[in-house]
Amino acid sequence: MKIRQKKWLYAAVFMTSALLLTGCVSKEERAVKQTVSAELDQLKNPDKKTIEKYLSIRELFPDKGTSEKDNGEGSVDPDIAQIFTRYFKDFSYTVDNVKIKDTKASATVTVNNLDAHALAEDYTAAALKKRITCDANPSQVEFSLKDSYLLLGETLKKNKYKLVDTTFDLKLKQKDDTWTLVRSEDLDNQITGGFLTYMADSDLLPPQEVVKIHFNTIKEFDTEQLNIYLSLDSLLDTDDTYSSSIAHAMAEQIHACFDFKILDSKNNERNALVKVQITSSDFKSIVSSYQEQLSGWLQTSQAMAGGAEGRREKERQLLLESIEKNNASTTREVDIALVNDGTSWKMQMDENVALAILGGVDNALADVSEDVE
């Protein structure tokens, strides 16, 4: 009998405690939480209207001047809306704390979503690569706002991101017994896990990473892209057909030999030096081979019989063959300067860097330019 009475006593205490705890959450606090939940639930599977409501599309990429309303219907482009559906596909949240004072309230919210810092790094690296590649495109066009979002979508699709927690406060106000969310200027940044903050960080990609992206992109260029990017067609002032043949042969050489290794990096707030070891085709060796073959040919009867025009054609042939048959490479160390303009680190492509990538071709061709013109 005593045991049964104890059980009833324990049950009564438990129920009383539960009622007391429930009573600690006021009606208004519950109303605030319900309002916050109703708002954030929309982000779990956002449609175009939700994107328009919660995100200023232009704010995520403020350096792009075009309007987000570019589909003629006064709404977000469907392709962009689809990107945010992917962005928030694992989105979840908890409402941790509510404070109410008169007709104003704040709710502390913890959202769980993809790692916005890692995404910002990957996107910024991809955007830099895209810009470098555009410089090697004969029909380059301006990188638009929509292009930025499509690249963000590609980055999201390509990579898998861990989930992280972000905690922030939401402001609410009450009018006619109804709580509504106060939309702050920072709302975009908060619900995307700080993506805007990370994108605005000028040190997001450190100097050595910027150099690495540049050179890895050059390594991936085909011969036509190398020709355009390095302006190889302009190295010889000859007729178009011959100049094109020489440029293509030089591009093939650089494509086969180019490599790099980052040795050191030093930087202060706005300036940096990255020491890089660059390997490229040895154009001095090419010219040496050309001059040796030319010297031998000039001693033959064919050189005497061919006249000035015949000699000119043979010189061109020998130079082209020397480039095509070359197997020699050269390695040199260069200090690459970078400047932080407050947006990002910018690599300075000066003469020493270009000379290293070109394997000394400028100086080498100066020795033969009179022969082949």
Coordinates of C-alpha atoms in Angstrom, one line a residue:
M1 CA 0.0 0.0 0.0
K2 CA 2.8 2.4 0.8
I3 CA 4.6 1.6 -2.5
R4 CA 1.4 2.4 -4.4
Q5 CA 1.0 5.7 -2.6
K6 CA 4.6 6.6 -3.4
K7 CA 4.0 5.9 -7.1
W8 CA 0.9 8.2 -7.1
L9 CA 3.0 10.9 -5.3
Y10 CA 5.8 10.7 -7.9
A11 CA 3.3 10.9 -10.7
A12 CA 1.6 13.9 -9.2
V13 CA 4.9 15.7 -8.7
F14 CA 5.9 14.9 -12.3
M15 CA 2.6 16.3 -13.7
T16 CA 2.8 19.4 -11.5
S17 CA 6.3 20.1 -12.7
A18 CA 5.3 19.6 -16.3
L19 CA 2.4 22.0 -15.9
L20 CA 4.7 24.6 -14.2
L21 CA 7.3 24.3 -17.0
T22 CA 4.6 24.7 -19.7
G23 CA 3.3 27.7 -17.9
C24 CA 6.7 29.4 -18.2
V25 CA 6.1 29.9 -21.9
S26 CA 3.6 32.7 -22.3
K27 CA 1.0 32.9 -24.9
E28 CA 2.9 35.8 -26.6
E29 CA 6.2 33.8 -26.6
R30 CA 4.4 30.9 -28.3
A31 CA 2.9 33.3 -30.9
V32 CA 6.4 34.8 -31.6
K33 CA 7.9 31.3 -32.1
Q34 CA 5.0 30.3 -34.3
T35 CA 5.6 33.4 -36.5
V36 CA 9.3 32.7 -36.8
S37 CA 8.7 29.1 -37.6
A38 CA 6.1 30.0 -40.3
E39 CA 8.7 32.3 -41.9
L40 CA 11.7 30.0 -41.8
D41 CA 9.7 26.9 -42.9
Q42 CA 9.3 28.6 -46.3
L43 CA 13.1 28.3 -46.8
K44 CA 13.1 24.6 -46.6
N45 CA 11.7 24.4 -50.1
P46 CA 11.8 27.9 -51.5
D47 CA 9.9 28.9 -54.6
K48 CA 10.3 32.1 -56.6
K49 CA 8.1 34.1 -54.3
T50 CA 10.0 33.1 -51.3
I51 CA 13.3 34.0 -52.9
E52 CA 12.0 37.4 -53.8
K53 CA 10.7 37.8 -50.3
Y54 CA 13.8 36.9 -48.4
L55 CA 16.8 37.5 -50.7
S56 CA 17.9 40.6 -52.5
I57 CA 19.4 38.8 -55.5
R58 CA 21.7 41.7 -56.4
E59 CA 23.1 41.9 -52.9
L60 CA 24.8 38.5 -53.0
F61 CA 26.9 39.7 -55.9
P62 CA 27.0 43.5 -55.5
D63 CA 29.8 44.1 -58.1
K64 CA 27.3 43.1 -60.8
G65 CA 25.3 46.0 -62.2
T66 CA 22.5 44.2 -64.0
S67 CA 19.1 43.9 -62.5
E68 CA 17.8 40.7 -61.0
K69 CA 14.5 41.3 -62.8
D70 CA 15.7 40.4 -66.2
N71 CA 13.1 38.0 -67.4
G72 CA 10.5 40.6 -68.3
E73 CA 8.0 39.5 -65.6
G74 CA 9.3 41.4 -62.6
S75 CA 10.3 38.3 -60.8
V76 CA 13.5 36.3 -60.2
D77 CA 14.8 34.2 -63.1
P78 CA 13.6 30.6 -62.6
D79 CA 17.2 29.4 -63.1
I80 CA 18.3 31.5 -60.1
A81 CA 15.4 30.3 -58.0
Q82 CA 16.4 26.7 -58.7
I83 CA 19.9 27.5 -57.4
F84 CA 18.5 28.6 -54.0
T85 CA 16.4 25.5 -53.8
R86 CA 19.7 23.6 -53.9
Y87 CA 21.3 26.0 -51.4
F88 CA 18.6 25.4 -48.8
K89 CA 17.9 21.7 -49.5
D90 CA 19.4 20.7 -46.1
F91 CA 18.2 23.8 -44.2
S92 CA 16.8 23.4 -40.6
Y93 CA 16.5 25.6 -37.6
T94 CA 15.6 25.9 -33.9
V95 CA 14.2 28.9 -32.1
D96 CA 16.3 29.0 -28.9
N97 CA 15.1 32.1 -27.0
V98 CA 12.4 34.7 -27.2
K99 CA 12.4 38.1 -25.5
I100 CA 9.4 40.4 -25.5
K101 CA 9.0 44.0 -24.5
D102 CA 5.7 45.7 -25.1
T103 CA 5.0 45.4 -28.9
K104 CA 8.6 44.4 -29.8
A105 CA 10.3 41.0 -29.6
S106 CA 13.5 39.3 -30.5
A107 CA 14.0 35.6 -31.2
T108 CA 17.4 33.9 -31.1
V109 CA 17.5 31.4 -34.0
T110 CA 20.1 28.7 -34.8
V111 CA 20.0 27.7 -38.4
N112 CA 21.8 24.5 -39.7
N113 CA 22.8 24.8 -43.4
L114 CA 25.7 24.2 -45.7
D115 CA 29.1 25.7 -44.9
A116 CA 28.9 29.1 -46.5
H117 CA 32.6 29.9 -45.9
A118 CA 33.7 26.8 -47.9
L119 CA 31.1 27.6 -50.6
A120 CA 32.4 31.2 -50.8
E121 CA 36.0 30.0 -51.2
D122 CA 35.0 27.5 -53.9
Y123 CA 32.9 30.0 -55.8
T124 CA 35.5 32.8 -55.7
A125 CA 38.2 30.4 -57.0
A126 CA 35.8 29.3 -59.8
A127 CA 35.0 32.9 -60.7
L128 CA 38.7 33.8 -60.9
K129 CA 39.3 30.9 -63.1
K130 CA 36.4 31.9 -65.3
R131 CA 37.7 35.4 -65.7
I132 CA 41.2 34.2 -66.6
T133 CA 39.6 31.8 -69.2
C134 CA 37.6 34.7 -70.6
D135 CA 40.9 36.5 -71.3
A136 CA 41.8 33.6 -73.6
N137 CA 38.5 33.6 -75.4
P138 CA 38.4 35.4 -78.8
S139 CA 34.8 36.4 -78.2
Q140 CA 35.0 37.3 -74.5
V141 CA 31.9 38.9 -73.0
E142 CA 31.2 40.6 -69.7
F143 CA 30.6 38.3 -66.8
S144 CA 27.0 39.1 -65.9
L145 CA 24.9 38.8 -62.7
K146 CA 23.1 35.7 -64.1
D147 CA 26.5 34.2 -65.1
S148 CA 27.6 34.6 -61.4
Y149 CA 24.5 32.7 -60.2
L150 CA 24.9 30.0 -62.8
L151 CA 28.5 29.5 -61.6
L152 CA 27.3 29.4 -58.0
G153 CA 24.8 26.7 -59.1
E154 CA 27.6 24.7 -60.7
T155 CA 29.7 25.1 -57.6
L156 CA 26.9 23.8 -55.4
K157 CA 26.3 20.9 -57.8
K158 CA 30.0 19.9 -58.0
N159 CA 30.9 20.0 -54.3
K160 CA 29.5 18.4 -51.1
Y161 CA 29.5 20.7 -48.1
K162 CA 29.3 19.9 -44.4
L163 CA 26.4 21.4 -42.4
V164 CA 27.2 24.1 -39.8
D165 CA 25.2 26.1 -37.3
T166 CA 24.8 29.8 -37.4
T167 CA 23.1 31.7 -34.6
F168 CA 21.5 35.2 -34.9
D169 CA 18.6 37.3 -33.6
L170 CA 15.4 38.1 -35.5
K171 CA 13.4 41.2 -34.7
L172 CA 9.6 41.1 -34.6
K173 CA 6.9 43.7 -34.0
Q174 CA 3.3 43.4 -32.9
K175 CA 0.3 45.1 -34.5
D176 CA -3.3 44.3 -34.0
D177 CA -2.3 41.3 -31.8
T178 CA -0.3 39.9 -34.7
W179 CA 3.5 39.4 -34.7
T180 CA 5.4 40.0 -37.9
L181 CA 9.1 39.8 -38.8
V182 CA 11.1 43.0 -39.1
R183 CA 13.2 42.6 -42.3
S184 CA 16.7 44.0 -41.6
E185 CA 19.4 44.8 -44.1
D186 CA 21.4 41.9 -42.8
L187 CA 18.6 39.3 -43.3
D188 CA 20.1 37.9 -46.6
N189 CA 23.4 37.4 -44.9
Q190 CA 21.9 35.8 -41.8
I191 CA 19.7 33.2 -43.5
T192 CA 22.6 32.2 -45.9
G193 CA 24.9 31.5 -43.1
G194 CA 27.1 34.6 -43.6
F195 CA 27.7 34.1 -47.3
L196 CA 27.8 37.8 -48.0
T197 CA 30.3 38.4 -45.2
Y198 CA 32.6 35.8 -46.6
M199 CA 32.2 37.0 -50.2
A200 CA 33.2 40.5 -49.0
D201 CA 36.4 39.3 -47.3
S202 CA 39.3 40.6 -49.5
D203 CA 41.5 37.9 -47.9
L204 CA 39.2 35.0 -48.7
L205 CA 41.7 33.7 -51.2
P206 CA 45.3 34.3 -50.0
P207 CA 48.0 35.5 -52.4
Q208 CA 49.6 32.1 -53.0
E209 CA 46.1 30.6 -53.8
V210 CA 45.5 33.4 -56.4
V211 CA 48.8 32.6 -58.1
K212 CA 48.1 28.9 -58.0
I213 CA 44.7 29.4 -59.6
H214 CA 46.2 31.6 -62.4
F215 CA 48.9 29.1 -63.3
N216 CA 46.7 26.0 -63.0
T217 CA 44.3 27.7 -65.4
I218 CA 47.1 28.4 -67.8
K219 CA 48.2 24.7 -67.6
E220 CA 44.7 23.7 -68.7
F221 CA 44.6 26.0 -71.7
D222 CA 44.7 24.4 -75.2
T223 CA 47.1 25.8 -77.8
E224 CA 44.6 28.3 -79.2
Q225 CA 43.8 29.7 -75.7
L226 CA 47.6 30.0 -75.0
N227 CA 48.1 31.8 -78.3
I228 CA 45.4 34.3 -77.4
Y229 CA 46.3 34.7 -73.7
L230 CA 50.0 35.2 -74.4
S231 CA 49.5 37.2 -77.6
L232 CA 51.9 34.8 -79.4
D233 CA 50.8 36.0 -82.9
S234 CA 52.3 39.4 -82.2
L235 CA 55.8 38.2 -81.4
L236 CA 56.9 38.2 -85.0
D237 CA 56.2 41.0 -87.5
T238 CA 55.7 38.7 -90.5
D239 CA 52.8 37.7 -92.8
D240 CA 49.8 36.2 -91.2
T241 CA 50.3 32.6 -92.4
Y242 CA 53.9 32.3 -91.2
S243 CA 53.2 34.2 -88.0
S244 CA 50.3 31.9 -87.3
S245 CA 52.4 28.8 -87.8
I246 CA 55.2 30.1 -85.5
A247 CA 52.6 31.1 -82.8
H248 CA 51.0 27.6 -83.0
A249 CA 54.3 25.9 -82.7
M250 CA 55.3 28.0 -79.7
A251 CA 51.9 27.4 -78.0
E252 CA 52.5 23.6 -78.5
Q253 CA 55.9 23.9 -76.8
I254 CA 54.5 25.9 -73.8
H255 CA 51.6 23.6 -73.5
A256 CA 53.9 20.6 -73.3
C257 CA 56.4 22.1 -70.9
F258 CA 54.7 24.6 -68.6
D259 CA 54.7 23.9 -64.9
F260 CA 55.2 25.8 -61.7
K261 CA 55.9 25.4 -58.0
I262 CA 55.2 27.9 -55.3
L263 CA 58.3 28.4 -53.1
D264 CA 57.4 31.1 -50.6
S265 CA 54.9 33.9 -49.9
K266 CA 55.2 37.1 -47.9
N267 CA 52.5 39.7 -47.5
N268 CA 51.3 42.6 -45.4
E269 CA 47.9 44.2 -45.4
R270 CA 47.9 45.4 -49.1
N271 CA 51.0 44.0 -50.8
A272 CA 52.4 40.5 -51.3
L273 CA 55.2 38.8 -53.0
V274 CA 54.9 35.1 -54.0
K275 CA 58.1 33.4 -55.1
V276 CA 57.4 30.9 -57.9
Q277 CA 59.5 28.4 -59.8
I278 CA 58.3 28.4 -63.4
T279 CA 59.2 25.8 -66.0
S280 CA 58.6 26.4 -69.7
S281 CA 60.0 25.6 -73.1
D282 CA 63.6 26.8 -73.5
F283 CA 63.4 29.2 -76.5
K284 CA 67.1 30.2 -76.2
S285 CA 67.9 26.6 -76.9
I286 CA 65.5 26.7 -79.9
V287 CA 67.2 29.7 -81.3
S288 CA 70.7 28.2 -80.7
S289 CA 69.6 25.1 -82.6
Y290 CA 68.2 27.3 -85.4
Q291 CA 71.3 29.4 -85.7
E292 CA 73.5 26.3 -85.8
Q293 CA 71.5 24.7 -88.6
L294 CA 71.3 28.0 -90.5
S295 CA 75.1 28.4 -90.3
G296 CA 75.6 25.0 -91.7
W297 CA 73.1 25.5 -94.5
L298 CA 74.7 28.8 -95.6
Q299 CA 77.8 26.9 -96.4
T300 CA 76.0 24.8 -99.0
S301 CA 75.6 25.4 -102.7
Q302 CA 71.8 25.5 -102.2
A303 CA 72.1 28.7 -100.2
M304 CA 74.1 30.4 -103.0
A305 CA 71.7 29.2 -105.7
G306 CA 68.5 30.2 -103.9
G307 CA 69.1 33.9 -103.7
A308 CA 67.7 36.3 -101.1
E309 CA 64.1 34.9 -101.4
G310 CA 65.3 31.3 -101.1
R311 CA 67.4 32.1 -98.1
R312 CA 64.4 33.9 -96.4
E313 CA 62.2 30.9 -96.9
K314 CA 64.8 28.5 -95.6
E315 CA 65.4 30.6 -92.5
R316 CA 61.6 30.4 -91.8
Q317 CA 61.5 26.7 -92.3
L318 CA 64.5 26.1 -90.1
L319 CA 63.1 28.2 -87.3
L320 CA 59.7 26.5 -87.4
E321 CA 61.4 23.1 -87.4
S322 CA 63.6 24.0 -84.5
I323 CA 60.6 25.0 -82.5
E324 CA 58.6 21.9 -83.3
K325 CA 61.4 19.5 -82.6
N326 CA 62.6 21.1 -79.4
N327 CA 62.7 19.0 -76.2
A328 CA 64.6 21.4 -73.9
S329 CA 62.9 23.2 -71.0
T330 CA 64.1 26.0 -68.7
T331 CA 63.3 26.8 -65.1
R332 CA 63.6 30.1 -63.4
E333 CA 62.4 31.7 -60.1
V334 CA 60.4 34.9 -60.2
D335 CA 58.8 37.1 -57.5
I336 CA 55.2 37.8 -58.4
A337 CA 53.7 40.9 -56.9
L338 CA 50.1 41.0 -55.8
V339 CA 48.0 44.0 -54.6
N340 CA 44.9 43.8 -52.4
D341 CA 42.5 46.5 -53.7
G342 CA 40.0 46.0 -50.8
T343 CA 38.0 43.4 -52.9
S344 CA 40.6 40.7 -53.5
W345 CA 44.2 40.0 -54.2
K346 CA 45.2 40.9 -57.8
M347 CA 48.2 39.3 -59.5
Q348 CA 50.5 41.7 -61.4
M349 CA 51.5 40.2 -64.7
D350 CA 54.8 42.1 -65.2
E351 CA 57.5 41.5 -67.8
N352 CA 59.5 39.0 -65.6
V353 CA 56.4 36.8 -65.1
A354 CA 55.6 36.9 -68.8
L355 CA 59.2 36.1 -69.8
A356 CA 59.2 33.1 -67.4
I357 CA 56.0 31.7 -68.9
L358 CA 57.2 32.3 -72.4
G359 CA 60.6 30.6 -71.7
G360 CA 62.6 33.7 -72.8
V361 CA 60.9 33.8 -76.2
D362 CA 61.0 37.6 -76.5
N363 CA 64.7 37.8 -76.1
A364 CA 65.4 34.7 -78.2
L365 CA 63.3 35.8 -81.1
A366 CA 64.9 39.3 -81.1
D367 CA 68.0 37.5 -82.3
V368 CA 66.3 36.1 -85.4
S369 CA 63.6 38.6 -86.2
E370 CA 65.5 40.3 -89.0
D371 CA 66.1 36.9 -90.6
V372 CA 62.4 35.8 -90.8
E373 CA 60.7 39.2 -91.5

